[in-house]
Structures are given as structure tokens and as C-alpha cells.
mmCIF file of C-alpha atoms in Angstrom:
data_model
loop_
_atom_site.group_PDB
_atom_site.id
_atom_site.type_symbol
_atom_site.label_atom_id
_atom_site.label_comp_id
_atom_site.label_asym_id
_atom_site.label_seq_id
_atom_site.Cartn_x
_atom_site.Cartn_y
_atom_site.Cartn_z
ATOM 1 C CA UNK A 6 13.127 12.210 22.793
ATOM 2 C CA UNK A 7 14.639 9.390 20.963
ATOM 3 C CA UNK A 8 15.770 8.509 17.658
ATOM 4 C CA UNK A 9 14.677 6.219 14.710
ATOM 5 C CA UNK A 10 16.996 5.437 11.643
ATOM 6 C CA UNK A 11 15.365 3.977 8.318
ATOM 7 C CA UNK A 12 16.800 3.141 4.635
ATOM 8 C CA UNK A 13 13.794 2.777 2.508
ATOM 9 C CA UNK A 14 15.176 3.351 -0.780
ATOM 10 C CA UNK A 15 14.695 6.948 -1.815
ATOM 11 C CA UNK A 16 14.001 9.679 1.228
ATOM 12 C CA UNK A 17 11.061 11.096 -0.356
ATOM 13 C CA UNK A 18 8.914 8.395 -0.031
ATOM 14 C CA UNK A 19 9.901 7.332 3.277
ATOM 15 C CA UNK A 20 9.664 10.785 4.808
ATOM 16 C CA UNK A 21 5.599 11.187 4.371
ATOM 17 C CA UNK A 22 4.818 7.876 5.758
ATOM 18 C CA UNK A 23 6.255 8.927 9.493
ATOM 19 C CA UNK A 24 5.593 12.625 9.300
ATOM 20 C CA UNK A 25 1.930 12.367 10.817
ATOM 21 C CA UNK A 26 2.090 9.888 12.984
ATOM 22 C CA UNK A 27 1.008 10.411 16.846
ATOM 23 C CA UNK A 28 4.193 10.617 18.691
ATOM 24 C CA UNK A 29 6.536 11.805 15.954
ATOM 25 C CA UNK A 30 7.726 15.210 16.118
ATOM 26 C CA UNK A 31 10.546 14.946 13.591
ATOM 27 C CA UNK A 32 11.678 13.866 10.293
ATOM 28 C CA UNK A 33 15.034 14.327 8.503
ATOM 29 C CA UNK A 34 16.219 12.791 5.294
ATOM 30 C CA UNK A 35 19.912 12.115 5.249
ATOM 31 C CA UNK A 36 22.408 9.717 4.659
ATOM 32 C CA UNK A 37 24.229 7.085 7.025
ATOM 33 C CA UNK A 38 26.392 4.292 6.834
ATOM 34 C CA UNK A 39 29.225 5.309 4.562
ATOM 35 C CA UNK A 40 32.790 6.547 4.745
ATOM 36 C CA UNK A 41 32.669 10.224 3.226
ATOM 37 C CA UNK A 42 31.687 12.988 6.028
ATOM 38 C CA UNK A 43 29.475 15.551 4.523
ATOM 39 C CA UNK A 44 28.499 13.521 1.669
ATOM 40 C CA UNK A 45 26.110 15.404 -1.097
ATOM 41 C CA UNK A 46 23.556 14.007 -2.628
ATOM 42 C CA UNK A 47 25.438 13.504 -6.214
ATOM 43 C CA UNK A 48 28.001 11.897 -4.005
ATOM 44 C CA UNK A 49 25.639 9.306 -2.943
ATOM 45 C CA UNK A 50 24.144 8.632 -6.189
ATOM 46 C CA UNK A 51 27.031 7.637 -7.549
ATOM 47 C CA UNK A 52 26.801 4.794 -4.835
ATOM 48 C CA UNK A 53 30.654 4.742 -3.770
ATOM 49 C CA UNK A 54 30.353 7.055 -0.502
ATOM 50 C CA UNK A 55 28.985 3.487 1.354
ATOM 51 C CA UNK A 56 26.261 5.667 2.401
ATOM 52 C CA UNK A 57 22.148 4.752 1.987
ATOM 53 C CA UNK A 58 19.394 7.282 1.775
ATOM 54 C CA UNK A 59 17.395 7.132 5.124
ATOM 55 C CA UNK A 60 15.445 9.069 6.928
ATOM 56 C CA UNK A 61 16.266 9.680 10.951
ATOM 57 C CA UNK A 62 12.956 10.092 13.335
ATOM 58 C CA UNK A 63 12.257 11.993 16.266
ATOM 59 C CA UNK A 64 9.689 10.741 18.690
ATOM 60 C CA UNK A 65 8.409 10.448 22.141
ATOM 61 C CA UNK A 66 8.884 6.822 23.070
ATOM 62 C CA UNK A 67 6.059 8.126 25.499
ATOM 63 C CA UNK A 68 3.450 8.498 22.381
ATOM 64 C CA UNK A 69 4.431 5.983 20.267
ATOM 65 C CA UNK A 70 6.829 2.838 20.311
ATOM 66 C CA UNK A 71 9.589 1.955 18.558
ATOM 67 C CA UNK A 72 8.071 -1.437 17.867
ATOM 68 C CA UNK A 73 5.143 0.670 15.586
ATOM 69 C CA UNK A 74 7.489 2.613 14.266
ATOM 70 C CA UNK A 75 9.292 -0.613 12.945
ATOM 71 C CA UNK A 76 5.730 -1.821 11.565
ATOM 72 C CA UNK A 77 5.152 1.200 9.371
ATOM 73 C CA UNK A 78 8.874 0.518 8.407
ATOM 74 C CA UNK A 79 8.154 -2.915 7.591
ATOM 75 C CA UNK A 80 4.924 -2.131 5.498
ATOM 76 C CA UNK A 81 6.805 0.907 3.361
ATOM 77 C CA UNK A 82 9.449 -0.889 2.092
ATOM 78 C CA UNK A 83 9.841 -4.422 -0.136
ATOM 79 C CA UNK A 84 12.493 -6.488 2.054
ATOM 80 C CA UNK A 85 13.070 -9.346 0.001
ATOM 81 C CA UNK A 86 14.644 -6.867 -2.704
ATOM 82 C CA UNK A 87 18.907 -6.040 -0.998
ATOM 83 C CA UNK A 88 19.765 -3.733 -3.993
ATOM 84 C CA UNK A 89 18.188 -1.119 -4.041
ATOM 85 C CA UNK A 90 13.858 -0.541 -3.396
ATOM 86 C CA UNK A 91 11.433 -0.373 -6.253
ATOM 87 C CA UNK A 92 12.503 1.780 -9.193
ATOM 88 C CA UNK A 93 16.214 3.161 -7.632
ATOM 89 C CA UNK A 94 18.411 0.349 -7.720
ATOM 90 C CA UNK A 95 21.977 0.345 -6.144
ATOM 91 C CA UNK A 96 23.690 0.015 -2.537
ATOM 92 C CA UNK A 97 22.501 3.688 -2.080
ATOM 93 C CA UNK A 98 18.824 2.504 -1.652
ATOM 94 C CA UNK A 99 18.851 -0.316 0.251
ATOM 95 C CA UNK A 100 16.507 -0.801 3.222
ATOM 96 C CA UNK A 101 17.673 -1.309 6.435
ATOM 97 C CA UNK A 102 17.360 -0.276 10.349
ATOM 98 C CA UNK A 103 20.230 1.434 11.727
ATOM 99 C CA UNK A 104 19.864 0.925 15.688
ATOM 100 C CA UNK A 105 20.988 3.439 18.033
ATOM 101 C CA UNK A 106 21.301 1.128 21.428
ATOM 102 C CA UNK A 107 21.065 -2.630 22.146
ATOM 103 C CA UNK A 108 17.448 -2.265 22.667
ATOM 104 C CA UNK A 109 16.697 -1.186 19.598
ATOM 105 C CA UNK A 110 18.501 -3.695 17.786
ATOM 106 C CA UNK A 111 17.003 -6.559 19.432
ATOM 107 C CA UNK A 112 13.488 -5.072 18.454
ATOM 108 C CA UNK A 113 14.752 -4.345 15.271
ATOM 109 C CA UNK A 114 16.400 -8.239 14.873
ATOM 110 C CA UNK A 115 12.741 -9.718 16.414
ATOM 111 C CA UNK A 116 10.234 -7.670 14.009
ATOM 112 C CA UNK A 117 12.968 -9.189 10.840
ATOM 113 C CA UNK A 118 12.194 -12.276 12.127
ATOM 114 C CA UNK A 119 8.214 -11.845 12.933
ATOM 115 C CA UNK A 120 8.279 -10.752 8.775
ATOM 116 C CA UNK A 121 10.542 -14.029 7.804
ATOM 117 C CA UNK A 122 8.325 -16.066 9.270
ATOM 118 C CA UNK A 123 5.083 -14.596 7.471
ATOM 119 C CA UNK A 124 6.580 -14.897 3.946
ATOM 120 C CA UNK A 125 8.762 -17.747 2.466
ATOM 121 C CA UNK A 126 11.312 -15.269 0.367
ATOM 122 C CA UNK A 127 14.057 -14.522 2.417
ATOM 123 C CA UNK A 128 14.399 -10.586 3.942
ATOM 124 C CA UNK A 129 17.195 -8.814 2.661
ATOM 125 C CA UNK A 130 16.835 -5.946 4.685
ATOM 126 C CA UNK A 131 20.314 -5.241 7.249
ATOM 127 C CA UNK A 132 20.628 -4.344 10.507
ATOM 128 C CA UNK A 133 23.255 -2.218 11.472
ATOM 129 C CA UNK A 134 24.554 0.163 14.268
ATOM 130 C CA UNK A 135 23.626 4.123 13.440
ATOM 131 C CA UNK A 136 26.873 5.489 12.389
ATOM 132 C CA UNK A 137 27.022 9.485 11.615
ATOM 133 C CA UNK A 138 23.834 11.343 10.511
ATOM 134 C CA UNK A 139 24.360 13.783 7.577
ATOM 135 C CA UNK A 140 21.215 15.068 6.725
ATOM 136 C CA UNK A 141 19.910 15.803 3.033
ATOM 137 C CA UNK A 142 20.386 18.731 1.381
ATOM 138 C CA UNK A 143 17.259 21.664 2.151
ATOM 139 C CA UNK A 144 15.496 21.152 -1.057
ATOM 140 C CA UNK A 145 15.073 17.272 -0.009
ATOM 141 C CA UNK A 146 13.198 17.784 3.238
ATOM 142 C CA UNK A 147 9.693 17.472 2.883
ATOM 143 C CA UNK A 148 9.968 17.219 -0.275
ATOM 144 C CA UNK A 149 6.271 15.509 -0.613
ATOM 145 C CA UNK A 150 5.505 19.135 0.796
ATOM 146 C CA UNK A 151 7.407 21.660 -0.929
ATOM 147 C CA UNK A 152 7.335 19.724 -4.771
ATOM 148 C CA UNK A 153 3.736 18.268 -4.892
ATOM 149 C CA UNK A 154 3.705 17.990 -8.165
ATOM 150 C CA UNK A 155 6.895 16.122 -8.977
ATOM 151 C CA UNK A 156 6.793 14.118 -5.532
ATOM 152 C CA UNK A 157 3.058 13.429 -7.251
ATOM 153 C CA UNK A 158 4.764 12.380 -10.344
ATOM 154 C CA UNK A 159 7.739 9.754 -9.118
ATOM 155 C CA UNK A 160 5.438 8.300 -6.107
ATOM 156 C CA UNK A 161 3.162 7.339 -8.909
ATOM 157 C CA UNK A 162 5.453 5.803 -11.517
ATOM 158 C CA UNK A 163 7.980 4.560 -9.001
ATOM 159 C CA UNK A 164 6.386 1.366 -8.850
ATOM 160 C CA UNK A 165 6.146 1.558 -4.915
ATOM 161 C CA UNK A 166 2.301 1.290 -4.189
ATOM 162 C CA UNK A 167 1.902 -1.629 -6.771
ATOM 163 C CA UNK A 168 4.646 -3.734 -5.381
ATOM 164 C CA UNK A 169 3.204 -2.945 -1.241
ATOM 165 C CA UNK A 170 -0.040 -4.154 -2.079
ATOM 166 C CA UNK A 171 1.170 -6.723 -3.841
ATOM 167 C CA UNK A 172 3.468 -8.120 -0.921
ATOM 168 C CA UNK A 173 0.850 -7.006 2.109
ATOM 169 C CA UNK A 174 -2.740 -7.894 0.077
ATOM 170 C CA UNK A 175 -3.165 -10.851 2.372
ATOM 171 C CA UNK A 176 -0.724 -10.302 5.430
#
């Protein structure tokens, strides 16, 4: 098995975009990249723990690539936007690949540049090595699941599936 790590802005609406997919066997929101071990969620949302909200992937590199798993990345999040995604604004949901090895982050460096060179905005989206893992809180993971009705509720006022259609309508 290998690992995937993606900041999308918030967990929740990364998490049901990769849960179903051929190849894929798990899905943990979390939080990566900052300087406080064991950070909680109201840590993070204050934005000073360094850390984003991401979402780390298991899957059989035998079933699916990491090169698709970088396209559904690519189509879930708006990369010309480096503070924040949609409706949560702040370092804490900024999108970005964390690679875990050197192949990944030459993958991860060539897909940015396949997307620069379909749109004219620069990407904002980093690239960085996977640091420490600290998954979410219980009550976060599959959220889309367990809450329908709020998940329901944000995913449809977040602003999200205006702004993808509005960026991929004729990519």
C-alpha cells in the first residue's frame, strides 16, 4: 500500500471525492505541515499551529495511480486561490500535495505544471515533503457519512461546486 497526502481546504469536502474510487482503500482527515504535535482541531483553526487540513490516502498503486489520484486532486480544489479554498480562508486551508518520496514529488511538480500551462492565472498550490500525520478528531471522519445533513448544508453554500465548474467548464 502506499500513501497520498492532500490540502484541499476543509477535510470534509476532500474526503468524499477519494473515498470510492477503484484502488483506494483508505481515507483519513488530519492535519500536516505544522509545528504543534497532536494538534486539535480548534488549534488549527486558529491558523498558528503551521498545520493545513488534508486528507492522507491509502491505495494500491496496483489499482490506481498516483498520477489519477493527482487529477481528482487537481479538479477538487481552486489552485490559483494560496489562502485558503472557497469559503474557509486562512493558511489552515490551503491546497497543496505533501509528497512522501522523490517520485511522488516529481509527479506531483509535472501535473502543477500540466495545470499552469492550461490556464493563464498562476497556481498557488505548494508542494512540500509529508511531515507528521495527525489525524482529525473521530467526529471528522467521514463526516459526509455520519452528518448528511449538515455536510448537505456547507457543501452547498460553501461556494465549492460553483467555483469548479466555473474553472473546469471548458478544460
Amino acid at each position: 500500500m502506499s500513501f497520498a497526502t492532500f490540502a484541499g481546504g476543509c477535510f470534509w469536502c476532500m474526503e468524499p471525492e477519494f473515498y470510492s474510487v477503484p484502488g483506494v482503500t483508505k481515507v483519513i482527515c488530519g492535519y500536516i505541515g505544522g509545528h504543534v504535535v497532536n494538534p486539535t482541531y480548534e488549534q488549527v483553526c486558529q491558523g498558528t499551529t503551521g498545520h493545513v487540513e488534508a486528507i492522507q490516502i491509502t491505495y494500491d498503486k496496483d489499482k490506481i495511480t498516483y498520477e489519477k489520484l493527482l487529477d481528482i486532486f487537481w479538479k477538487n480544489i481552486d489552485p490559483f486561490d494560496g489562502y485558503g479554498q472557497f469559503v474557509d480562508k486562512g493558511t489552515q486551508y490551503q491546497a497543496g500535495i505533501f509528497f512522501h518520496d522523490n517520485n511522488q514529488k516529481v509527479l506531483a511538480e509535472l501535473s502543477r505544471e500540466k495545470i499552469q500551462k492550461i490556464f493563464t492565472q498562476p497556481v498557488a498550490s505548494f508542494i512540500k515533503p509529508a511531515t507528521a500525520f495527525y489525524p482529525a478528531e473521530d467526529y471528522h471522519q467521514e463526516f459526509f457519512i455520519k452528518s448528511r445533513e449538515r455536510y448537505k448544508q456547507y457543501s452547498t453554500n460553501n461556494g465549492r461546486k460553483m467555483r469548479l465548474q466555473e474553472i473546469w467548464k471548458e478544460k
